[in-house]
Tab-separated table of C-alpha atoms in Angstrom:
chain	number	residue	atom	x	y	z
J	1072	MET	CA	0.213	-0.311	-0.155
J	1073	ARG	CA	0.960	3.649	-0.656
J	1074	VAL	CA	0.919	3.953	3.218
J	1075	PHE	CA	2.441	7.422	2.863
J	1076	GLU	CA	-0.128	8.505	0.228
J	1077	VAL	CA	-2.713	7.767	2.652
J	1078	VAL	CA	-1.362	9.476	5.953
J	1079	THR	CA	-0.215	12.834	3.223
J	1080	ARG	CA	-3.829	13.082	1.737
J	1081	TRP	CA	-5.330	11.584	5.000
J	1082	ASN	CA	-3.656	14.958	7.338
J	1083	LEU	CA	-3.571	17.528	4.445
J	1084	VAL	CA	-8.073	16.749	4.461
J	1085	ARG	CA	-8.588	15.856	7.970
J	1086	PRO	CA	-11.993	14.981	7.826
J	1087	ASP	CA	-12.499	14.124	10.868
J	1088	GLU	CA	-12.289	18.578	11.714
J	1089	GLU	CA	-13.474	19.182	8.776
J	1090	MET	CA	-16.653	16.548	8.656
J	1091	ASN	CA	-17.229	15.311	11.956
J	1092	GLU	CA	-20.905	16.258	12.127
J	1093	ALA	CA	-21.075	13.543	10.077
J	1094	VAL	CA	-19.972	11.078	12.638
J	1095	GLU	CA	-21.707	12.923	15.513
J	1096	ASP	CA	-24.697	10.699	16.224
J	1097	ILE	CA	-24.350	7.044	15.356
J	1098	LYS	CA	-26.572	5.230	16.784
J	1099	LEU	CA	-25.268	1.790	14.971
J	1100	ARG	CA	-22.526	0.869	16.198
J	1101	GLY	CA	-21.253	-2.635	17.235
J	1102	TYR	CA	-22.115	-2.824	20.290
J	1103	ASN	CA	-25.817	-1.062	20.323
J	1104	GLU	CA	-29.063	-3.923	19.998
J	1105	ASP	CA	-29.435	-2.992	16.736
J	1106	THR	CA	-27.025	-4.211	15.387
J	1107	ILE	CA	-27.927	-7.722	16.866
J	1108	ILE	CA	-28.598	-10.358	13.874
J	1109	THR	CA	-32.369	-11.944	13.964
J	1110	GLY	CA	-33.557	-15.024	16.207
J	1111	GLN	CA	-34.379	-16.593	13.608
J	1112	PHE	CA	-30.617	-16.593	12.040
J	1113	LEU	CA	-28.781	-17.236	15.481
J	1114	THR	CA	-30.975	-20.244	15.628
J	1115	TYR	CA	-29.583	-21.812	12.701
J	1116	LEU	CA	-25.638	-20.253	13.818
J	1117	ARG	CA	-25.968	-22.137	17.510
J	1118	GLU	CA	-26.541	-25.191	16.271
J	1119	LYS	CA	-24.786	-24.909	13.518
J	1120	THR	CA	-26.794	-25.839	10.364
J	1121	ILE	CA	-24.979	-22.292	8.534
J	1122	ARG	CA	-21.800	-21.154	9.451
J	1123	PRO	CA	-21.107	-17.153	10.470
J	1124	LEU	CA	-20.758	-14.865	7.264
J	1125	SER	CA	-17.469	-12.898	6.860
J	1126	VAL	CA	-17.327	-9.372	6.458
J	1127	SER	CA	-15.637	-10.970	2.666
J	1128	ASN	CA	-19.057	-13.014	2.097
J	1129	ILE	CA	-21.639	-10.068	2.593
J	1130	ALA	CA	-20.200	-6.780	1.434
J	1131	ASP	CA	-18.675	-8.055	-1.767
J	1132	VAL	CA	-21.950	-8.736	-4.084
J	1133	TYR	CA	-21.102	-10.295	-6.764
J	1134	CYS	CA	-23.448	-12.924	-8.422
J	1135	PRO	CA	-26.935	-10.642	-9.445
J	1136	THR	CA	-28.693	-13.389	-7.425
J	1137	ARG	CA	-26.024	-14.794	-4.519
J	1138	ARG	CA	-25.755	-17.271	-6.373
J	1139	ASP	CA	-22.017	-17.839	-5.659
J	1140	LEU	CA	-22.505	-17.755	-2.221
J	1141	TYR	CA	-24.773	-20.366	-1.418
J	1142	ILE	CA	-22.216	-22.701	-3.346
J	1143	GLU	CA	-19.566	-21.119	-0.586
J	1144	LYS	CA	-22.385	-21.013	2.277
J	1145	GLY	CA	-25.707	-22.496	2.258
J	1146	LYS	CA	-27.229	-24.821	4.248
J	1147	ASN	CA	-27.664	-27.844	1.244
J	1148	LYS	CA	-24.144	-26.131	-0.493
J	1149	PRO	CA	-22.924	-28.623	-2.999
J	1150	GLN	CA	-19.933	-31.246	-1.579
J	1151	ARG	CA	-16.575	-31.120	-3.491
J	1152	VAL	CA	-17.069	-27.464	-5.307
J	1153	ARG	CA	-14.180	-25.919	-5.777
J	1154	GLY	CA	-14.672	-22.112	-7.531
J	1155	LYS	CA	-11.451	-21.988	-10.168
J	1156	THR	CA	-8.500	-19.636	-9.326
J	1157	LEU	CA	-9.246	-16.673	-11.271
J	1158	TRP	CA	-5.796	-14.751	-12.412
J	1159	SER	CA	-8.170	-11.170	-10.736
J	1160	ARG	CA	-7.298	-13.343	-7.795
J	1161	ILE	CA	-3.401	-14.072	-7.822
J	1162	ALA	CA	-3.801	-10.513	-8.720
J	1163	GLY	CA	-5.539	-9.137	-5.680
J	1164	GLY	CA	-2.902	-11.505	-3.753
J	1165	LEU	CA	0.330	-10.194	-5.627
J	1166	THR	CA	-0.651	-6.685	-4.992
J	1167	ASP	CA	-1.793	-7.454	-1.435
J	1168	GLN	CA	1.388	-9.015	0.046
J	1169	TYR	CA	3.651	-6.390	-2.250
J	1170	ILE	CA	1.800	-3.558	-0.586
J	1171	SER	CA	2.804	-5.565	3.312
J	1172	SER	CA	6.128	-5.790	1.818
J	1173	ILE	CA	6.475	-2.341	0.983
J	1174	LEU	CA	5.307	-0.766	4.412
J	1175	ASN	CA	7.329	-3.150	6.146
J	1176	ASP	CA	10.473	-1.002	3.910
J	1177	ASN	CA	9.712	1.724	4.011
J	1178	LEU	CA	9.052	3.276	7.874
J	1179	HIS	CA	12.540	3.602	8.691
J	1180	LYS	CA	13.916	4.215	5.815
J	1181	LYS	CA	16.543	7.490	5.132
J	1182	ASN	CA	14.167	10.018	3.250
J	1183	GLN	CA	15.996	10.328	-0.344
J	1184	LYS	CA	15.663	13.845	-1.412
J	1185	LYS	CA	16.432	13.618	-5.469
J	1186	TYR	CA	14.075	12.207	-7.980
J	1187	THR	CA	17.224	9.716	-9.405
J	1188	THR	CA	17.883	8.615	-5.668
J	1189	ILE	CA	14.198	7.646	-5.308
J	1190	ARG	CA	13.569	5.443	-8.155
J	1191	LYS	CA	16.823	3.278	-7.280
J	1192	GLU	CA	15.991	3.193	-4.174
J	1193	GLY	CA	12.632	2.465	-5.480
J	1194	LEU	CA	14.106	-0.092	-8.367
J	1195	LYS	CA	15.644	-2.184	-5.227
J	1196	LEU	CA	13.306	-2.478	-3.563
J	1197	TYR	CA	10.956	-4.080	-6.193
J	1198	ASN	CA	13.304	-6.063	-7.359
J	1199	GLY	CA	14.247	-7.798	-3.431
J	1200	ILE	CA	10.138	-7.898	-3.240
J	1201	MET	CA	9.572	-10.210	-6.935
J	1202	ALA	CA	12.875	-12.003	-6.098
J	1203	GLY	CA	10.531	-14.167	-3.550
J	1204	GLU	CA	10.020	-17.435	-3.226
J	1205	GLU	CA	5.834	-16.986	-2.795
J	1206	ASN	CA	5.400	-13.676	-5.698
J	1207	ALA	CA	7.667	-15.501	-8.024
J	1208	GLN	CA	5.356	-18.097	-7.810
J	1209	ALA	CA	2.515	-16.296	-8.385
J	1210	VAL	CA	4.176	-14.344	-11.428
J	1211	SER	CA	4.216	-17.572	-13.007
J	1212	ASN	CA	0.182	-18.033	-12.291
J	1213	LEU	CA	-0.658	-15.494	-13.573
J	1214	LYS	CA	0.458	-15.327	-16.538
J	1215	SER	CA	-0.912	-18.687	-17.335
J	1216	LYS	CA	-3.363	-17.808	-16.819
J	1217	GLU	CA	-3.750	-14.340	-19.038
J	1218	THR	CA	-5.327	-16.851	-21.995
J	1219	ILE	CA	-8.073	-19.045	-20.746
J	1220	SER	CA	-9.433	-15.804	-18.020
J	1221	TYR	CA	-12.076	-13.755	-19.590
J	1222	GLY	CA	-11.375	-10.424	-19.622
J	1223	ILE	CA	-7.541	-10.905	-19.339
J	1224	ASN	CA	-5.164	-9.807	-21.974
J	1225	ALA	CA	-1.983	-11.118	-22.730
J	1226	GLY	CA	0.208	-8.537	-21.229
J	1227	ASP	CA	-1.662	-7.771	-18.567
J	1228	THR	CA	0.540	-9.607	-16.046
J	1229	GLU	CA	3.525	-7.250	-17.210
J	1230	TRP	CA	1.563	-3.977	-16.988
J	1231	LEU	CA	0.365	-4.911	-13.839
J	1232	LEU	CA	4.216	-5.522	-12.163
J	1233	LYS	CA	5.389	-2.268	-13.247
J	1234	LEU	CA	2.101	-0.336	-11.724
J	1235	LEU	CA	3.508	-2.288	-8.975
J	1236	CYS	CA	6.872	-0.852	-9.591
J	1237	MET	CA	5.939	2.646	-10.017
J	1238	ASN	CA	3.456	3.153	-7.380
J	1239	GLY	CA	5.778	1.270	-5.089
J	1240	ILE	CA	8.467	4.490	-5.987
J	1241	ALA	CA	5.969	6.534	-6.037
J	1242	ASP	CA	5.207	6.110	-2.008
J	1243	ILE	CA	8.898	6.769	-1.075
J	1244	ALA	CA	8.833	9.583	-2.723
J	1245	ASN	CA	5.327	10.491	0.024
J	1246	ARG	CA	7.796	9.637	2.821
J	1247	THR	CA	10.469	12.360	1.947
J	1248	LEU	CA	7.229	14.531	1.456
J	1249	HIS	CA	5.696	13.312	4.856
J	1250	SER	CA	8.870	13.677	6.368
J	1251	VAL	CA	8.910	17.863	5.444
J	1252	ILE	CA	5.122	18.570	6.729
J	1253	LYS	CA	4.154	16.589	9.005
J	1254	GLY	CA	3.218	18.011	12.688
J	1255	ASP	CA	2.972	16.903	16.324
J	1256	LYS	CA	-1.292	15.976	15.939
J	1257	SER	CA	-0.396	14.278	12.296
J	1258	LEU	CA	-1.366	11.147	11.684
J	1259	ALA	CA	1.823	8.966	11.416
J	1260	PRO	CA	2.666	5.963	9.628
J	1261	THR	CA	3.518	4.087	12.302
J	1262	ASP	CA	-0.453	4.058	13.582
J	1263	ILE	CA	-1.331	1.890	10.381
J	1264	LYS	CA	-2.039	-1.852	11.884
J	1265	LEU	CA	-1.912	-3.983	8.540
J	1266	ASN	CA	-3.820	-7.238	9.164
J	1267	GLU	CA	-5.274	-6.898	12.654
J	1268	GLU	CA	-7.401	-9.238	13.772
J	1269	ILE	CA	-10.791	-8.947	15.510
J	1270	ASN	CA	-12.869	-11.068	17.630
J	1271	PRO	CA	-17.266	-9.838	17.202
J	1272	GLY	CA	-19.426	-11.900	19.514
J	1273	ILE	CA	-21.560	-15.020	17.296
J	1274	LEU	CA	-24.679	-12.093	18.032
J	1275	ILE	CA	-23.178	-9.334	15.121
J	1276	GLY	CA	-23.209	-12.393	12.418
J	1277	ILE	CA	-19.951	-11.426	11.363
J	1278	SER	CA	-17.755	-14.560	11.256
J	1279	SER	CA	-14.484	-14.254	13.445
J	1280	PRO	CA	-11.421	-13.691	12.775
J	1281	ALA	CA	-12.147	-10.243	10.800
J	1282	THR	CA	-8.862	-9.116	9.564
J	1283	PRO	CA	-9.389	-5.831	7.753
J	1284	ASP	CA	-6.002	-4.919	5.674
J	1285	PHE	CA	-5.477	-1.918	7.837
J	1286	ILE	CA	-7.224	-0.308	10.502
J	1287	LEU	CA	-6.414	3.045	13.308
J	1288	PRO	CA	-7.921	2.216	15.992
J	1289	GLU	CA	-6.749	5.352	17.757
J	1290	HIS	CA	-8.294	7.805	14.926
J	1291	GLY	CA	-11.609	6.072	14.520
J	1292	ILE	CA	-10.656	4.660	10.966
J	1293	VAL	CA	-10.818	1.617	9.432
J	1294	GLY	CA	-9.609	0.425	5.292
J	1295	ASP	CA	-9.390	-2.159	2.691
J	1296	ILE	CA	-7.471	-3.033	-0.111
J	1297	LYS	CA	-9.161	-3.900	-3.602
J	1298	THR	CA	-7.876	-4.147	-6.439
J	1299	GLY	CA	-9.867	-4.669	-10.201
J	1300	THR	CA	-10.107	-1.781	-13.252
J	1301	GLU	CA	-13.182	0.934	-11.493
J	1302	PHE	CA	-14.520	1.808	-8.079
J	1303	VAL	CA	-18.055	-0.415	-7.265
J	1304	PRO	CA	-20.293	1.412	-4.166
J	1305	HIS	CA	-20.017	-1.844	-2.359
J	1306	PHE	CA	-16.427	-1.714	-1.200
J	1307	GLN	CA	-17.549	0.940	1.242
J	1308	LEU	CA	-20.003	-1.478	2.885
J	1309	THR	CA	-16.637	-3.828	3.423
J	1310	CYS	CA	-14.751	-0.715	5.872
J	1311	ALA	CA	-19.174	-0.879	7.511
J	1312	GLY	CA	-18.270	-4.143	8.560
J	1313	TYR	CA	-15.220	-4.298	9.889
J	1314	ALA	CA	-16.181	-0.958	12.010
J	1315	MET	CA	-19.054	-2.700	13.167
J	1316	ALA	CA	-17.037	-6.109	14.023
J	1317	TYR	CA	-13.954	-3.825	15.761
J	1318	GLU	CA	-16.705	-1.784	18.064
J	1319	ASN	CA	-18.585	-5.202	18.947
J	1320	ALA	CA	-15.261	-6.685	20.049
J	1321	ASN	CA	-14.630	-3.817	22.077
J	1322	GLY	CA	-16.746	-2.734	23.454
J	1323	GLU	CA	-18.020	1.034	24.007
J	1324	PRO	CA	-16.353	3.795	23.263
J	1325	HIS	CA	-13.607	1.778	21.232
J	1326	ASP	CA	-15.727	3.920	17.574
J	1327	ILE	CA	-14.548	4.045	14.210
J	1328	ASN	CA	-16.067	6.518	12.132
J	1329	TRP	CA	-13.965	6.720	9.338
J	1330	GLY	CA	-13.621	4.125	6.673
J	1331	ILE	CA	-10.898	4.752	3.689
J	1332	ILE	CA	-10.948	2.627	0.162
J	1333	TYR	CA	-7.348	2.420	-1.447
J	1334	LEU	CA	-8.100	0.440	-4.429
J	1335	PHE	CA	-4.769	0.068	-6.834
J	1336	PRO	CA	-5.924	-0.747	-10.541
J	1337	THR	CA	-4.585	-4.020	-11.660
J	1338	ARG	CA	-5.625	-3.655	-15.115
J	1339	ASN	CA	-7.247	-0.612	-16.778
J	1340	ARG	CA	-10.500	-1.872	-19.811
J	1341	SER	CA	-8.796	0.559	-22.584
J	1342	SER	CA	-8.444	-0.945	-26.140
J	1343	TYR	CA	-6.558	1.663	-27.318
J	1344	VAL	CA	-2.734	1.896	-25.133
J	1345	ARG	CA	-2.216	0.660	-21.185
J	1346	PRO	CA	-1.876	4.310	-18.892
J	1347	ILE	CA	0.294	4.419	-15.529
J	1348	THR	CA	-2.269	4.737	-13.319
J	1349	PHE	CA	-1.806	5.220	-9.503
J	1350	ALA	CA	-3.704	3.641	-6.192
J	1351	GLN	CA	-6.856	5.572	-6.005
J	1352	ILE	CA	-7.654	6.643	-2.521
J	1353	TYR	CA	-11.355	6.959	-0.738
J	1354	ILE	CA	-11.794	8.839	2.380
J	1355	PHE	CA	-15.978	8.566	3.950
J	1356	PRO	CA	-17.778	8.568	7.276
J	1357	ILE	CA	-17.856	4.991	7.769
J	1358	ASP	CA	-22.247	6.808	9.085
J	1359	ASP	CA	-26.177	5.437	10.022
J	1360	TYR	CA	-26.692	5.024	6.232
J	1361	LEU	CA	-23.889	3.395	5.136
J	1362	ARG	CA	-24.138	0.093	8.744
J	1363	GLN	CA	-27.810	0.007	7.737
J	1364	LEU	CA	-26.943	-1.258	4.599
J	1365	PHE	CA	-24.446	-3.531	5.405
J	1366	LEU	CA	-27.161	-5.025	8.143
J	1367	ASP	CA	-29.648	-4.982	5.846
J	1368	ILE	CA	-27.461	-6.741	3.367
J	1369	ARG	CA	-26.218	-9.103	5.774
J	1370	ASP	CA	-29.371	-10.075	7.069
J	1371	GLU	CA	-30.187	-11.079	2.994
J	1372	ALA	CA	-27.129	-12.948	2.848
J	1373	TYR	CA	-27.997	-15.017	6.180
J	1374	ALA	CA	-32.206	-15.425	4.775
J	1375	LEU	CA	-31.105	-16.190	1.317
J	1376	ILE	CA	-27.991	-19.151	2.863
J	1377	ILE	CA	-30.602	-20.959	4.569
J	1378	GLU	CA	-33.062	-21.454	1.926
J	1379	GLU	CA	-33.199	-25.069	1.160
J	1380	ASP	CA	-32.610	-25.316	-2.648
J	1381	GLN	CA	-29.907	-22.516	-4.504
J	1382	PRO	CA	-30.852	-19.398	-5.908
J	1383	SER	CA	-32.122	-20.068	-10.062
J	1384	PHE	CA	-29.297	-18.677	-11.973
J	1385	PRO	CA	-29.285	-15.208	-13.594
J	1386	LYS	CA	-31.219	-14.092	-15.634
J	1387	PRO	CA	-29.874	-14.387	-19.569
J	1388	GLU	CA	-29.574	-10.000	-19.651
J	1389	ASP	CA	-27.558	-10.201	-16.812
J	1390	ARG	CA	-25.817	-13.048	-17.154
J	1391	GLU	CA	-22.463	-10.459	-17.439
J	1392	ARG	CA	-20.226	-11.953	-14.784
J	1393	CYS	CA	-20.670	-14.910	-15.111
J	1394	TYR	CA	-18.445	-15.327	-17.796
J	1395	GLY	CA	-15.409	-13.997	-15.225
J	1396	CYS	CA	-17.311	-15.874	-12.544
J	1397	LYS	CA	-15.003	-18.870	-10.812
J	1398	TYR	CA	-17.833	-21.106	-10.769
J	1399	LYS	CA	-18.727	-20.389	-13.867
J	1400	GLU	CA	-18.284	-24.723	-14.996
J	1401	TYR	CA	-20.466	-26.027	-12.034
J	1402	CYS	CA	-23.164	-23.793	-13.190
J	1403	ILE	CA	-22.841	-25.055	-17.075
J	1404	GLY	CA	-22.709	-28.197	-15.663
J	1405	GLN	CA	-26.127	-26.939	-14.220
J	1406	GLY	CA	-27.607	-25.913	-17.073
J	1407	LEU	CA	-26.930	-22.336	-17.081
J	1408	GLU	CA	-26.825	-21.478	-20.484
J	1409	LEU	CA	-24.011	-18.688	-22.581
J	1410	LYS	CA	-22.578	-17.681	-25.503
J	1411	SER	CA	-19.793	-20.733	-26.979
J	1412	HIS	CA	-17.882	-18.033	-28.156
J	1413	GLU	CA	-17.682	-16.422	-24.958
J	1414	GLN	CA	-17.299	-19.505	-22.418
């Protein structure tokens, strides 16, 4: 993660000072009764008829009928069905690993003051991270799936690697910027905790541990790293879920008020030329409106997985996402019809 960009953007904008009225009267805290899951779902959880859903299970809506969620978590989910590993999933994992390494390497390094030295440090850091066995294997897997993954073109892997390298270099520059303009009360990179485990109770209907990509409890901030081609609104729901999970686990007055989505574009849909892009940062209040949306979708998800049967296939006009779904082959075996030239 370009952690220093998150820090500098927050310190420049200070939403907790400029927009604090948006979070002053939040009622749907994770420790309040209004966020507790309803009795019917709770009974099934306690009887272990179904298993708790993660924040991602709830918030990351992919299939229009949520058939994918039932295949993974449903009361009568099919046995021995494994989703296909997609290019996008491997790319997301590689990006997360690279981001974590950038943070760990960047925190205590000497600040550079010339573009040439910043570039040299960034290139050296990138080469060192990518030389690791796990990352090298991920790159190999990505290249092998370019021509068989829907929407992925030859060369997308190499371009992703270039973007990772360039974003790492840019964050070293942000590190120098932060060292120059930081103040005594500024958010600091050391305040950020990566992959901190949260252990909410069963009453909120979120599986334990819940693990946001990053959290700054002292500042009331939780963040999620997303990869893909564009920002979609339901990304914000993940922060709402993690916020209420944290509040449920820690009780009053441990409130989370702000969410940050760190969107790293792993590829670009442009049919002309691949542009150089940098991570996009979205900062927003986790207010009652967003919390209620998450709770409504949570309850809808539980209502779906306690059904006896799988949801139906999406309508023919709503099957665009089926082509890139990890359960495409399973659903085709169950009767899903897709145009043969796009399978």
